[in-house]
Amino acid sequence: MHNGKAKRFSGKMLAGQIALLLLFLGAVEYAVRAGIIGSLYLSEPTRVAGEIIALFTDGEIFRHLAVTLWEFAAGYTVAAVVGIGTGLFLVLVPRAESFFGPFLSALLAIPKVTIIPLLMLWLGIGLSHKIAIVFLFCFFTIAFNTITGVKQTAENHLKVARVFEASKFQTIVKVILPSAAPTIFAGLRVSAATGLVGALFGEMIASKDGLGNLLVKATSLYDTAKAFAIITVVTIVSVLIIALIDVLEKKVVLKWKSS
């Protein structure tokens, strides 16, 4: 009974969300067509949909999408590995957080936008430049979430590990990481969205390829419909990446619980 009610409620919720979205898109369509909002500032959703179809039909977007995803994947992977490793190190090594914590906080406080021109000077405008930007946009969120998650490990669980004479490695893998997993994955989820923004931002500043470069070209030509089409594609990609992380989280946490 409860499952049936839950399914009906979910169905009604989804229907309401779709109805709200269609109502919003219809209002925008009317406002632009009626001249209430100029087409230079906003485009009709039907025209945006047409631009999305055109982007995929002529194949223009595939090369740019592949470049952006590669930049994001490389920078995000490095940030995840280094961020989780740094978080574990700072908490598990005595006095490490006290010594390195202020430096990490100081680096976090530096606006990322001010570093990007320096990255161009040091790394040029190639792939390494975009990977470095994605890393900067992701690393700190992952590291600080890892620190928070590890600190939340229940003392009773650690005592049980000591009673069973678990090694340091076993304690980390069997106790600390499973306990910290929800917080770590929350950081991975948030940084995935910001990392994709970082890749786009780098491409908008200096790049010959990528969705960011395509977006700059569209806005420079005042092609509002195409600009919104690219933004829509980026949004969908971002949602899919976050959904992928959610699936990975469920599999990882379920595996840890079963073990």
Short mmCIF file of C-alpha atoms in Angstrom, two decimals:
data_model
loop_
_atom_site.label_atom_id
_atom_site.label_comp_id
_atom_site.label_asym_id
_atom_site.label_seq_id
_atom_site.Cartn_x
_atom_site.Cartn_y
_atom_site.Cartn_z
CA MET A 1 0.00 0.00 0.00
CA HIS A 2 2.71 2.40 0.99
CA ASN A 3 4.68 1.68 -2.21
CA GLY A 4 1.57 2.30 -4.31
CA LYS A 5 0.91 5.63 -2.60
CA ALA A 6 4.54 6.63 -2.97
CA LYS A 7 4.47 5.84 -6.70
CA ARG A 8 1.24 7.81 -7.20
CA PHE A 9 2.71 10.75 -5.30
CA SER A 10 5.91 10.59 -7.39
CA GLY A 11 3.83 10.48 -10.57
CA LYS A 12 1.81 13.52 -9.50
CA MET A 13 5.00 15.33 -8.52
CA LEU A 14 6.57 14.65 -11.92
CA ALA A 15 3.41 15.74 -13.74
CA GLY A 16 3.34 18.96 -11.71
CA GLN A 17 6.99 19.67 -12.48
CA ILE A 18 6.46 19.11 -16.21
CA ALA A 19 3.37 21.31 -16.17
CA LEU A 20 5.27 24.11 -14.42
CA LEU A 21 8.13 23.86 -16.91
CA LEU A 22 5.76 23.95 -19.89
CA LEU A 23 3.92 26.91 -18.37
CA PHE A 24 7.20 28.80 -17.94
CA LEU A 25 8.38 28.00 -21.48
CA GLY A 26 4.99 29.02 -22.87
CA ALA A 27 5.14 32.33 -21.01
CA VAL A 28 8.63 33.02 -22.40
CA GLU A 29 7.49 32.08 -25.91
CA TYR A 30 4.55 34.48 -25.68
CA ALA A 31 6.60 37.29 -24.16
CA VAL A 32 9.21 37.20 -26.94
CA ARG A 33 6.74 36.74 -29.80
CA ALA A 34 4.54 39.57 -28.47
CA GLY A 35 7.55 41.87 -28.24
CA ILE A 36 7.28 42.25 -24.45
CA ILE A 37 10.89 41.05 -24.24
CA GLY A 38 13.27 41.79 -27.09
CA SER A 39 14.65 38.81 -29.04
CA LEU A 40 18.14 40.22 -28.48
CA TYR A 41 17.85 39.48 -24.76
CA LEU A 42 15.78 36.30 -24.81
CA SER A 43 14.86 33.75 -27.45
CA GLU A 44 11.73 31.72 -28.01
CA PRO A 45 12.04 28.17 -26.61
CA THR A 46 10.85 26.76 -29.96
CA ARG A 47 13.69 28.57 -31.71
CA VAL A 48 16.18 27.36 -29.11
CA ALA A 49 14.96 23.79 -29.66
CA GLY A 50 15.48 24.26 -33.40
CA GLU A 51 19.04 25.48 -32.78
CA ILE A 52 19.77 22.44 -30.58
CA ILE A 53 18.56 20.12 -33.36
CA ALA A 54 20.67 22.05 -35.90
CA LEU A 55 23.79 21.79 -33.72
CA PHE A 56 23.50 18.01 -33.54
CA THR A 57 22.26 17.57 -37.11
CA ASP A 58 25.23 19.28 -38.77
CA GLY A 59 27.61 17.71 -36.23
CA GLU A 60 29.17 21.03 -35.26
CA ILE A 61 28.75 20.48 -31.55
CA PHE A 62 30.26 16.99 -31.24
CA ARG A 63 33.90 18.10 -31.58
CA HIS A 64 33.41 20.97 -29.15
CA LEU A 65 31.54 18.75 -26.68
CA ALA A 66 34.30 16.12 -26.81
CA VAL A 67 36.97 18.76 -26.08
CA THR A 68 35.05 20.20 -23.11
CA LEU A 69 34.29 16.76 -21.65
CA TRP A 70 37.93 15.68 -21.98
CA GLU A 71 39.14 18.83 -20.21
CA PHE A 72 36.58 18.34 -17.47
CA ALA A 73 37.23 14.62 -17.04
CA ALA A 74 41.00 15.06 -16.74
CA GLY A 75 40.86 18.01 -14.33
CA TYR A 76 38.04 16.51 -12.26
CA THR A 77 39.73 13.11 -11.90
CA VAL A 78 43.00 14.67 -10.74
CA ALA A 79 41.11 16.95 -8.33
CA ALA A 80 39.14 14.01 -6.91
CA VAL A 81 42.23 11.85 -6.32
CA VAL A 82 44.36 14.67 -4.90
CA GLY A 83 41.46 16.21 -2.95
CA ILE A 84 40.43 12.96 -1.23
CA GLY A 85 44.08 12.07 -0.60
CA THR A 86 44.80 15.50 0.87
CA GLY A 87 41.72 15.36 3.10
CA LEU A 88 42.66 11.94 4.44
CA PHE A 89 46.28 12.99 5.01
CA LEU A 90 45.38 16.15 6.92
CA VAL A 91 43.06 14.29 9.30
CA LEU A 92 44.90 11.00 9.77
CA VAL A 93 48.46 12.32 10.14
CA PRO A 94 48.94 13.90 13.59
CA ARG A 95 49.31 17.69 13.54
CA ALA A 96 49.16 17.77 9.71
CA GLU A 97 45.89 19.73 9.67
CA SER A 98 47.20 22.21 12.24
CA PHE A 99 50.31 22.83 10.14
CA PHE A 100 48.89 22.79 6.59
CA GLY A 101 45.31 23.90 7.35
CA PRO A 102 46.01 27.67 7.30
CA PHE A 103 47.83 27.37 3.97
CA LEU A 104 44.92 25.44 2.45
CA SER A 105 42.43 28.01 3.76
CA ALA A 106 44.56 30.85 2.36
CA LEU A 107 44.66 29.20 -1.07
CA LEU A 108 40.89 28.69 -0.93
CA ALA A 109 40.40 32.40 -0.21
CA ILE A 110 42.24 33.44 -3.39
CA PRO A 111 39.67 34.25 -6.11
CA LYS A 112 40.07 31.71 -8.91
CA VAL A 113 39.50 34.40 -11.55
CA THR A 114 42.69 36.21 -10.52
CA ILE A 115 44.80 33.06 -11.01
CA ILE A 116 43.55 32.20 -14.51
CA PRO A 117 45.61 34.90 -16.31
CA LEU A 118 48.70 33.58 -14.52
CA LEU A 119 47.83 30.04 -15.59
CA MET A 120 47.75 31.30 -19.18
CA LEU A 121 51.23 32.76 -18.68
CA TRP A 122 52.58 29.56 -17.12
CA LEU A 123 50.76 26.90 -19.16
CA GLY A 124 49.72 28.66 -22.36
CA ILE A 125 46.21 28.32 -23.76
CA GLY A 126 46.24 24.60 -24.50
CA LEU A 127 44.72 21.59 -22.79
CA SER A 128 46.86 21.84 -19.65
CA HIS A 129 45.50 25.34 -19.02
CA LYS A 130 41.87 24.14 -19.00
CA ILE A 131 42.70 21.07 -16.89
CA ALA A 132 44.39 23.30 -14.31
CA ILE A 133 41.32 25.56 -14.16
CA VAL A 134 38.97 22.59 -13.66
CA PHE A 135 41.30 21.31 -10.93
CA LEU A 136 41.18 24.65 -9.11
CA PHE A 137 37.38 24.77 -9.33
CA CYS A 138 37.04 21.24 -7.88
CA PHE A 139 39.95 20.51 -5.53
CA PHE A 140 39.07 22.62 -2.49
CA THR A 141 35.43 21.49 -2.28
CA ILE A 142 36.46 17.83 -2.45
CA ALA A 143 39.32 18.26 0.05
CA PHE A 144 37.29 20.11 2.67
CA ASN A 145 34.33 17.74 2.31
CA THR A 146 36.70 14.81 2.79
CA ILE A 147 38.11 16.41 5.94
CA THR A 148 34.60 16.96 7.29
CA GLY A 149 33.49 13.42 6.44
CA VAL A 150 36.53 11.74 7.99
CA LYS A 151 36.11 13.75 11.20
CA GLN A 152 32.51 12.53 11.45
CA THR A 153 33.60 8.88 11.73
CA ALA A 154 32.05 7.44 14.89
CA GLU A 155 34.58 6.81 17.66
CA ASN A 156 32.83 3.51 18.49
CA HIS A 157 33.55 2.22 14.98
CA LEU A 158 37.24 3.10 15.35
CA LYS A 159 37.34 1.34 18.74
CA VAL A 160 35.88 -1.82 17.18
CA ALA A 161 38.57 -1.68 14.47
CA ARG A 162 41.25 -1.43 17.17
CA VAL A 163 39.73 -4.33 19.11
CA PHE A 164 39.92 -6.52 16.02
CA GLU A 165 43.51 -5.31 15.48
CA ALA A 166 42.78 -3.86 12.06
CA SER A 167 45.75 -2.33 10.25
CA LYS A 168 45.83 1.37 9.37
CA PHE A 169 44.94 0.55 5.77
CA GLN A 170 42.06 -1.72 6.79
CA THR A 171 40.73 0.94 9.17
CA ILE A 172 40.76 3.52 6.38
CA VAL A 173 39.13 1.24 3.78
CA LYS A 174 36.65 -0.61 6.04
CA VAL A 175 35.70 2.10 8.55
CA ILE A 176 36.75 5.65 7.72
CA LEU A 177 35.97 5.84 3.98
CA PRO A 178 32.54 4.14 4.25
CA SER A 179 31.63 6.53 7.08
CA ALA A 180 32.87 9.58 5.17
CA ALA A 181 31.46 8.46 1.79
CA PRO A 182 28.18 10.49 1.87
CA THR A 183 30.05 13.72 2.65
CA ILE A 184 32.80 12.98 0.11
CA PHE A 185 30.25 12.26 -2.61
CA ALA A 186 28.41 15.47 -1.74
CA GLY A 187 31.65 17.31 -2.48
CA LEU A 188 32.17 15.34 -5.69
CA ARG A 189 28.61 16.18 -6.78
CA VAL A 190 28.97 19.93 -6.17
CA SER A 191 32.45 20.13 -7.69
CA ALA A 192 31.26 18.29 -10.82
CA ALA A 193 28.98 21.21 -11.69
CA THR A 194 31.57 23.86 -10.80
CA GLY A 195 34.28 21.93 -12.66
CA LEU A 196 32.27 21.97 -15.88
CA VAL A 197 31.76 25.72 -15.41
CA GLY A 198 35.53 26.04 -14.96
CA ALA A 199 36.18 24.26 -18.25
CA LEU A 200 33.72 26.56 -20.05
CA PHE A 201 35.22 29.63 -18.39
CA GLY A 202 38.71 28.66 -19.55
CA GLU A 203 37.46 28.11 -23.09
CA MET A 204 35.68 31.45 -23.12
CA ILE A 205 38.88 33.25 -22.15
CA ALA A 206 41.28 31.56 -24.55
CA SER A 207 40.48 28.57 -26.73
CA LYS A 208 39.89 27.55 -30.31
CA ASP A 209 37.57 24.68 -29.41
CA GLY A 210 35.04 23.63 -26.79
CA LEU A 211 31.51 24.64 -25.85
CA GLY A 212 32.81 27.79 -24.16
CA ASN A 213 34.40 28.93 -27.41
CA LEU A 214 31.20 28.10 -29.28
CA LEU A 215 29.22 30.16 -26.76
CA VAL A 216 31.54 33.16 -27.19
CA LYS A 217 31.12 33.01 -30.96
CA ALA A 218 27.32 32.90 -30.63
CA THR A 219 27.17 35.87 -28.23
CA SER A 220 29.64 37.91 -30.30
CA LEU A 221 27.27 37.53 -33.26
CA TYR A 222 24.25 38.35 -31.04
CA ASP A 223 22.83 34.92 -31.88
CA THR A 224 20.72 34.64 -28.73
CA ALA A 225 18.91 31.46 -29.79
CA LYS A 226 22.16 29.61 -30.42
CA ALA A 227 23.64 30.90 -27.15
CA PHE A 228 20.65 29.56 -25.20
CA ALA A 229 20.87 26.29 -27.15
CA ILE A 230 24.49 25.83 -26.04
CA ILE A 231 23.59 26.75 -22.44
CA THR A 232 20.80 24.15 -22.54
CA VAL A 233 23.21 21.48 -23.79
CA VAL A 234 25.69 22.36 -21.03
CA THR A 235 22.91 22.14 -18.44
CA ILE A 236 21.83 18.70 -19.68
CA VAL A 237 25.44 17.47 -19.68
CA SER A 238 25.89 18.77 -16.12
CA VAL A 239 22.71 16.99 -14.94
CA LEU A 240 23.87 13.73 -16.59
CA ILE A 241 27.29 13.94 -14.92
CA ILE A 242 25.71 14.49 -11.51
CA ALA A 243 23.30 11.58 -12.15
CA LEU A 244 26.31 9.40 -13.01
CA ILE A 245 27.96 10.35 -9.71
CA ASP A 246 24.72 9.48 -7.88
CA VAL A 247 24.73 6.01 -9.46
CA LEU A 248 28.40 5.56 -8.56
CA GLU A 249 27.70 6.63 -4.99
CA LYS A 250 24.91 4.07 -4.61
CA LYS A 251 27.10 1.28 -5.96
CA VAL A 252 30.14 2.22 -3.84
CA VAL A 253 28.18 2.72 -0.60
CA LEU A 254 26.19 -0.49 -1.18
CA LYS A 255 29.42 -2.42 -1.77
CA TRP A 256 30.98 -1.03 1.42
CA LYS A 257 27.85 -1.84 3.46
CA SER A 258 27.71 -5.39 2.15
CA SER A 259 31.39 -5.94 2.96
#
